[in-house]
PDB file of C-alpha atoms in Angstrom:
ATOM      1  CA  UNK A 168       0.000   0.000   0.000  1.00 49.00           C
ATOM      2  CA  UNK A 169       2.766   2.500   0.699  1.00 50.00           C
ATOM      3  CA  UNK A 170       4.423   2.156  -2.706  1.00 80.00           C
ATOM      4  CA  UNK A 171       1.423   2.666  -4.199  1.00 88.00           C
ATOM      5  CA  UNK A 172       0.624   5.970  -1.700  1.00 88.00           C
ATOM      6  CA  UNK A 173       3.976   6.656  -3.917  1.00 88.00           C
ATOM      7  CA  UNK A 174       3.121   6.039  -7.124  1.00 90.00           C
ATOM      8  CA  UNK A 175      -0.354   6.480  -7.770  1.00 93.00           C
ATOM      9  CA  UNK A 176      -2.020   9.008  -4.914  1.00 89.00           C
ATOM     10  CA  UNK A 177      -5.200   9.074  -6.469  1.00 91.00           C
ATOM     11  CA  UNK A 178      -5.499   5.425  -7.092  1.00 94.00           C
ATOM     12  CA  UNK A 179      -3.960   4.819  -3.519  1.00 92.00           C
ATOM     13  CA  UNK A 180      -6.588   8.034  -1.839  1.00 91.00           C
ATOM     14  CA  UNK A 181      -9.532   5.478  -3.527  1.00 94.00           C
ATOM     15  CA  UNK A 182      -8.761   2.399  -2.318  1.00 94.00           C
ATOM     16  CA  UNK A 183      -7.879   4.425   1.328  1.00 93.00           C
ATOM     17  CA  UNK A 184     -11.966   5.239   0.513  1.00 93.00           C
ATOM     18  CA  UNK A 185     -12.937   2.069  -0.325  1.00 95.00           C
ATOM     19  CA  UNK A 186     -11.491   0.608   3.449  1.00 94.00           C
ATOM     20  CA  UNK A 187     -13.043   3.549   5.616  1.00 92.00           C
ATOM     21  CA  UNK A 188     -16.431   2.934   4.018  1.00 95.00           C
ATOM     22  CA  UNK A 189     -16.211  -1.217   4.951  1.00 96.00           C
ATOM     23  CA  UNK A 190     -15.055  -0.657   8.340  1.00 95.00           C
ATOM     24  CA  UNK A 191     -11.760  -2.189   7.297  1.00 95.00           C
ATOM     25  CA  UNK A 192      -9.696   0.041   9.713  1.00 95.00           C
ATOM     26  CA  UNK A 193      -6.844  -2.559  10.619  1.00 95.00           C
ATOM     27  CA  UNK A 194      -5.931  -2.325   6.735  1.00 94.00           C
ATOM     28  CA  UNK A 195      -5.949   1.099   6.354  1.00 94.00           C
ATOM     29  CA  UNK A 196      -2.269   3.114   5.339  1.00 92.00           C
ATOM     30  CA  UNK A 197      -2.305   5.382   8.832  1.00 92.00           C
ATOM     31  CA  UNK A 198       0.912   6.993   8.287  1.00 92.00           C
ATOM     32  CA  UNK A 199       0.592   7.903   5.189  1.00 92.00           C
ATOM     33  CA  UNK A 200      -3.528   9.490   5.628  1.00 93.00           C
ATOM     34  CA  UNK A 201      -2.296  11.009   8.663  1.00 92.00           C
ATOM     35  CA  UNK A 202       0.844  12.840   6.029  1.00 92.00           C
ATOM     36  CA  UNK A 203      -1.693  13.012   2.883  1.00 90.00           C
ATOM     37  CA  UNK A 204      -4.364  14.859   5.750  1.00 90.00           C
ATOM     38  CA  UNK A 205      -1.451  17.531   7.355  1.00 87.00           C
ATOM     39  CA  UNK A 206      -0.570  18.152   3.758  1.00 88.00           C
ATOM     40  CA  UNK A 207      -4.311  18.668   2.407  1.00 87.00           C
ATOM     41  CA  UNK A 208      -4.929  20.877   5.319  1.00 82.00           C
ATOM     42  CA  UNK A 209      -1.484  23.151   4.619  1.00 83.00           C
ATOM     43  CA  UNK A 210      -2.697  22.916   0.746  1.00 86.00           C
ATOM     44  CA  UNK A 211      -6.022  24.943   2.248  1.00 89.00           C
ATOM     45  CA  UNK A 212      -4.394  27.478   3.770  1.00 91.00           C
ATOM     46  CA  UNK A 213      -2.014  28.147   1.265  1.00 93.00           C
ATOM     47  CA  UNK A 214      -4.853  28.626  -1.577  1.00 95.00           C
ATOM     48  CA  UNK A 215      -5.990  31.111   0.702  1.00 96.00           C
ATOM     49  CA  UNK A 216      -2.690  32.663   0.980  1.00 97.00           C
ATOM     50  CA  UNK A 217      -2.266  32.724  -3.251  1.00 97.00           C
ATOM     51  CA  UNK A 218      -5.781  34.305  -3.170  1.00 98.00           C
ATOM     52  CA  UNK A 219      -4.315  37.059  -0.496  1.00 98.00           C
ATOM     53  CA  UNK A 220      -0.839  38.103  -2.246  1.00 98.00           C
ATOM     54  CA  UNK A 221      -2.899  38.737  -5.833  1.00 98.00           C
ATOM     55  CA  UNK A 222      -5.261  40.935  -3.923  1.00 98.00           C
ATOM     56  CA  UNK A 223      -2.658  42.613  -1.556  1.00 98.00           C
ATOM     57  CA  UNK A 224      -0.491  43.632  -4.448  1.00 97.00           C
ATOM     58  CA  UNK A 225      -3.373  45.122  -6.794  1.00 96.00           C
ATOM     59  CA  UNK A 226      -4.556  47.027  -3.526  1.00 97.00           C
ATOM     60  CA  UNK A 227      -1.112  48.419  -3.072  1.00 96.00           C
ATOM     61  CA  UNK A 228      -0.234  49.462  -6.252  1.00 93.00           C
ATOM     62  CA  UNK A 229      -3.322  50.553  -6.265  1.00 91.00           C
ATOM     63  CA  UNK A 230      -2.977  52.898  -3.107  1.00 92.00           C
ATOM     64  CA  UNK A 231       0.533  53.684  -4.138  1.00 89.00           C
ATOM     65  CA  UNK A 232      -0.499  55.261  -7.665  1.00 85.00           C
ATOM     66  CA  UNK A 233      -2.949  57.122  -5.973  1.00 84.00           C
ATOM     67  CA  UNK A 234      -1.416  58.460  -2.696  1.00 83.00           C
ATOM     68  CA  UNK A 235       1.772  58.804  -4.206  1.00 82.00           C
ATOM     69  CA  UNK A 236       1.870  58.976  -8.610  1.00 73.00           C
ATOM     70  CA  UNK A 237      -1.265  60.730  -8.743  1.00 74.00           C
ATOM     71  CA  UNK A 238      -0.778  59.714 -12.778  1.00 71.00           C
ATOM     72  CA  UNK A 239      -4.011  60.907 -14.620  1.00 72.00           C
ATOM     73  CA  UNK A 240      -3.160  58.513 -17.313  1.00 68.00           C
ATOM     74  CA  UNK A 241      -2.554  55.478 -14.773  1.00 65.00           C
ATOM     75  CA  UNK A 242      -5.688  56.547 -13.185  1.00 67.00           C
ATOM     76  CA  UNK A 243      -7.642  56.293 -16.518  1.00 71.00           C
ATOM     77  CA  UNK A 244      -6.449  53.581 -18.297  1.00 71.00           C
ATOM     78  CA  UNK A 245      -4.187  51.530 -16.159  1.00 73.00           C
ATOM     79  CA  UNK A 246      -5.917  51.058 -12.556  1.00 77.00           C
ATOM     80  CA  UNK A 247      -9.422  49.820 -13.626  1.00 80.00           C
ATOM     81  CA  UNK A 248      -7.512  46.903 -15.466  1.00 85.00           C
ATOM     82  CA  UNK A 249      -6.630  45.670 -12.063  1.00 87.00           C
ATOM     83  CA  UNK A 250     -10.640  45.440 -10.649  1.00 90.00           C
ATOM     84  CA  UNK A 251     -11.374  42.625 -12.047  1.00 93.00           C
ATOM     85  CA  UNK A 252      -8.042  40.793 -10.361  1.00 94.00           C
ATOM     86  CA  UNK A 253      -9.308  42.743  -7.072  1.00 96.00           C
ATOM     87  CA  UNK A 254     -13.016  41.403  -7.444  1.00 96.00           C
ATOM     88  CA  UNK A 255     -11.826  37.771  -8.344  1.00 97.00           C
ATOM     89  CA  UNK A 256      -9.746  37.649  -5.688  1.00 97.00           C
ATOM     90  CA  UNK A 257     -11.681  38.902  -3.138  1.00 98.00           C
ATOM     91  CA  UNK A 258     -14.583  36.292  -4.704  1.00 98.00           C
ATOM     92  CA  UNK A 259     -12.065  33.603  -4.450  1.00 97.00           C
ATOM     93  CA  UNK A 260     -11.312  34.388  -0.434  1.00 98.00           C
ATOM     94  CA  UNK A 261     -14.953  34.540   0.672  1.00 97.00           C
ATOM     95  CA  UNK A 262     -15.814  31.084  -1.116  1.00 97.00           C
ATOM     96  CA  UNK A 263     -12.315  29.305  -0.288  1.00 96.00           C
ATOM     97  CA  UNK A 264     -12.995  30.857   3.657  1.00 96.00           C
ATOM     98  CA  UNK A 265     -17.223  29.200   3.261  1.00 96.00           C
ATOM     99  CA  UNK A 266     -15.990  26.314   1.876  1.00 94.00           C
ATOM    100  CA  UNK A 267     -13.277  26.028   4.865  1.00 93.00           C
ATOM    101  CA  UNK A 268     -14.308  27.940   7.701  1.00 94.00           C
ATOM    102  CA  UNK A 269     -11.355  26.236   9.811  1.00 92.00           C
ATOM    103  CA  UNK A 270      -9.672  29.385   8.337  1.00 94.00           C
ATOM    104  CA  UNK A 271     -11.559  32.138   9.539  1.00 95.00           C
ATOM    105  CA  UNK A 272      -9.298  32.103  13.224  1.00 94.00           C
ATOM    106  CA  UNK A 273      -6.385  32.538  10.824  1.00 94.00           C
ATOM    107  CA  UNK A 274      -6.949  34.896   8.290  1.00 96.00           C
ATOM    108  CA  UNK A 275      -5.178  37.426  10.531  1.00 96.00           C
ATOM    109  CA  UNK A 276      -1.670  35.569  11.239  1.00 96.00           C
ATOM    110  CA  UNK A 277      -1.980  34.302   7.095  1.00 97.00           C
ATOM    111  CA  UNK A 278      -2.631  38.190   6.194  1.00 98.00           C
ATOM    112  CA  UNK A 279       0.493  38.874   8.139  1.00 98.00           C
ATOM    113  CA  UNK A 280       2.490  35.711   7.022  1.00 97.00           C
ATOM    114  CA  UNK A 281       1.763  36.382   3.196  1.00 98.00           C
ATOM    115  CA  UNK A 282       2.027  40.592   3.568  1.00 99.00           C
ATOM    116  CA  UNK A 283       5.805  40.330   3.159  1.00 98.00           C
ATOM    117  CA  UNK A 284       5.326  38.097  -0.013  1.00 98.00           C
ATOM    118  CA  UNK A 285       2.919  40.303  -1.806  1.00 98.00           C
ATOM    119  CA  UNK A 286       4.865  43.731  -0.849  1.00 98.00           C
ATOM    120  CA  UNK A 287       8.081  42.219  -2.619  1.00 98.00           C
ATOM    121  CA  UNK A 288       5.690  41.622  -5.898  1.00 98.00           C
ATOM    122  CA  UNK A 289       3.996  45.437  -5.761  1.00 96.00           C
ATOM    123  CA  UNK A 290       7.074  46.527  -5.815  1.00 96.00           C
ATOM    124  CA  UNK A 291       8.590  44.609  -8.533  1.00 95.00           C
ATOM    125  CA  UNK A 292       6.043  45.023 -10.750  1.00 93.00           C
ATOM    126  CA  UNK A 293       5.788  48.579 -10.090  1.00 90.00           C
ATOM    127  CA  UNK A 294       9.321  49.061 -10.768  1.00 91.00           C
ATOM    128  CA  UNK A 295       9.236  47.156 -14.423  1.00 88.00           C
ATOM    129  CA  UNK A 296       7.056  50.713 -15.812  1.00 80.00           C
ATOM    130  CA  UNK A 297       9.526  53.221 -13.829  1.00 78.00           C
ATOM    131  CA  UNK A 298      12.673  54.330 -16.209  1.00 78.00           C
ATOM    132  CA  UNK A 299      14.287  56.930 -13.477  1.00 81.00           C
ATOM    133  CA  UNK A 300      16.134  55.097 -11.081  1.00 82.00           C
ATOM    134  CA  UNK A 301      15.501  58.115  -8.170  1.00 80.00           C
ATOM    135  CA  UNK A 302      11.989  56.730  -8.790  1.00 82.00           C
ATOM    136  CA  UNK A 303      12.296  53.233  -8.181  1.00 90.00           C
ATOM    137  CA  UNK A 304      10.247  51.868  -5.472  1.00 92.00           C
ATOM    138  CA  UNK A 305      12.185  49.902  -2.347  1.00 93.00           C
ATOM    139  CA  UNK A 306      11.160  47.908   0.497  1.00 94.00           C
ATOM    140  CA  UNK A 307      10.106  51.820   2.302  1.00 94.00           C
ATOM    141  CA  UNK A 308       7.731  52.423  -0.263  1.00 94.00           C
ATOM    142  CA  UNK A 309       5.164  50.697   1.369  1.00 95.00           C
ATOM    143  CA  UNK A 310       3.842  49.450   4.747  1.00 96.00           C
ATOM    144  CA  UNK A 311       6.588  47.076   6.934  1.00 96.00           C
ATOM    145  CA  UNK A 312       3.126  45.596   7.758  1.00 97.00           C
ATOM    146  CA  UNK A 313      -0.063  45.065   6.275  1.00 98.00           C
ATOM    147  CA  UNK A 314      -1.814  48.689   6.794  1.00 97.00           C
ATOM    148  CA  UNK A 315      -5.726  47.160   6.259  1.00 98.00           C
ATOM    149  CA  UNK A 316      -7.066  44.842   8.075  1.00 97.00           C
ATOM    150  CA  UNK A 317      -8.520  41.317   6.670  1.00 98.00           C
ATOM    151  CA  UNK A 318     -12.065  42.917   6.952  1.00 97.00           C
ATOM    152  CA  UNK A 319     -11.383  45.554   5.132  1.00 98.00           C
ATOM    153  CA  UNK A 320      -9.342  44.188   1.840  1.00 98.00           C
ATOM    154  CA  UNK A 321     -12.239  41.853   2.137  1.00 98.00           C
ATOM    155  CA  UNK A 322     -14.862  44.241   1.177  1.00 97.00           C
ATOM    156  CA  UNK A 323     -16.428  45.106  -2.106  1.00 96.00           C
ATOM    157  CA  UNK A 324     -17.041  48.008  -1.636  1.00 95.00           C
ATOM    158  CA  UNK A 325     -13.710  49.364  -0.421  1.00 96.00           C
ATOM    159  CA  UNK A 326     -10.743  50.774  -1.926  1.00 94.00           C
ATOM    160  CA  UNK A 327      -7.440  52.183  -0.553  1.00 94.00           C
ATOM    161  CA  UNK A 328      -7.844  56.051  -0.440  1.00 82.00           C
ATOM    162  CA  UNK A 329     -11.429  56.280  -1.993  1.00 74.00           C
TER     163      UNK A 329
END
């Protein structure tokens, strides 16, 4: 059974099935459910987390061209290309959190955890469109920690600086 856990998870998750639902407990692979089970529930947290860093970095470039560019020309044709990355995310994040509300306690520490991630990103991406190097965003340019809280970058109808 544990080769096969190896070589063919999906095949080896079924037949893992197949003994739960007959009772046949003294058969089952318990080492490798209780691995497949710690890794599931880190796989749920960090779909979560993906879902977080897309909509972290949209909402800070977002707050940084307007607190800070204040580009008419960004503002017109560049910043409502990012809504619907902001609306999908933040559509992802409620279902993923109804679908698994084990997360809900956590969405605080994760917000903090993935913050770091999706800073690093805003500011590389920023930084591809800016020619002057005096302009150049760094690590200062934004927050050291996540300035909104989960509530907030959670809402539809909320923006940085609007």
């Amino acid at each position: 059974m544990e080769n096969l856990y190896e070589t063919d998870y999906t095949q080896w998750l079924g037949q893992q099935r197949e003994l739960l639902a007959k009772g046949q407990f003294d058969q089952l692979d318990i080492p490798n459910l209780l691995e497949a089970m710690d890794i599931q529930m880190g796989n749920i947290a960090d779909e979560l987390g993906s879902h977080l860093i897309i909509l972290l970095v949209h909402l800070l470039k977002y707050d940084y061209q307007k607190r800070v560019l204040k580009d008419p020309w960004v503002k017109d044709k560049v910043i409502h290309t990012w809504m619907p990355s902001i609306n999908n995310s933040r559509t992802q994040i409620g279902r993923h959190i109804q679908k698994n509300p084990c997360l809900q306690p956590k969405v605080n520490d994760l917000l903090a955890e993935v913050y770091p991630h999706a800073k690093n990103d805003a500011i590389k991406q920023m930084n591809k469109y800016i020619r002057s190097e005096a302009s150049r965003l760094n690590k200062d340019s934004f927050p050291e920690q996540c300035p909104w809280p989960f509530e907030q970058i959670t809402d539809d109808d909320w923006l940085p600086g609007d």
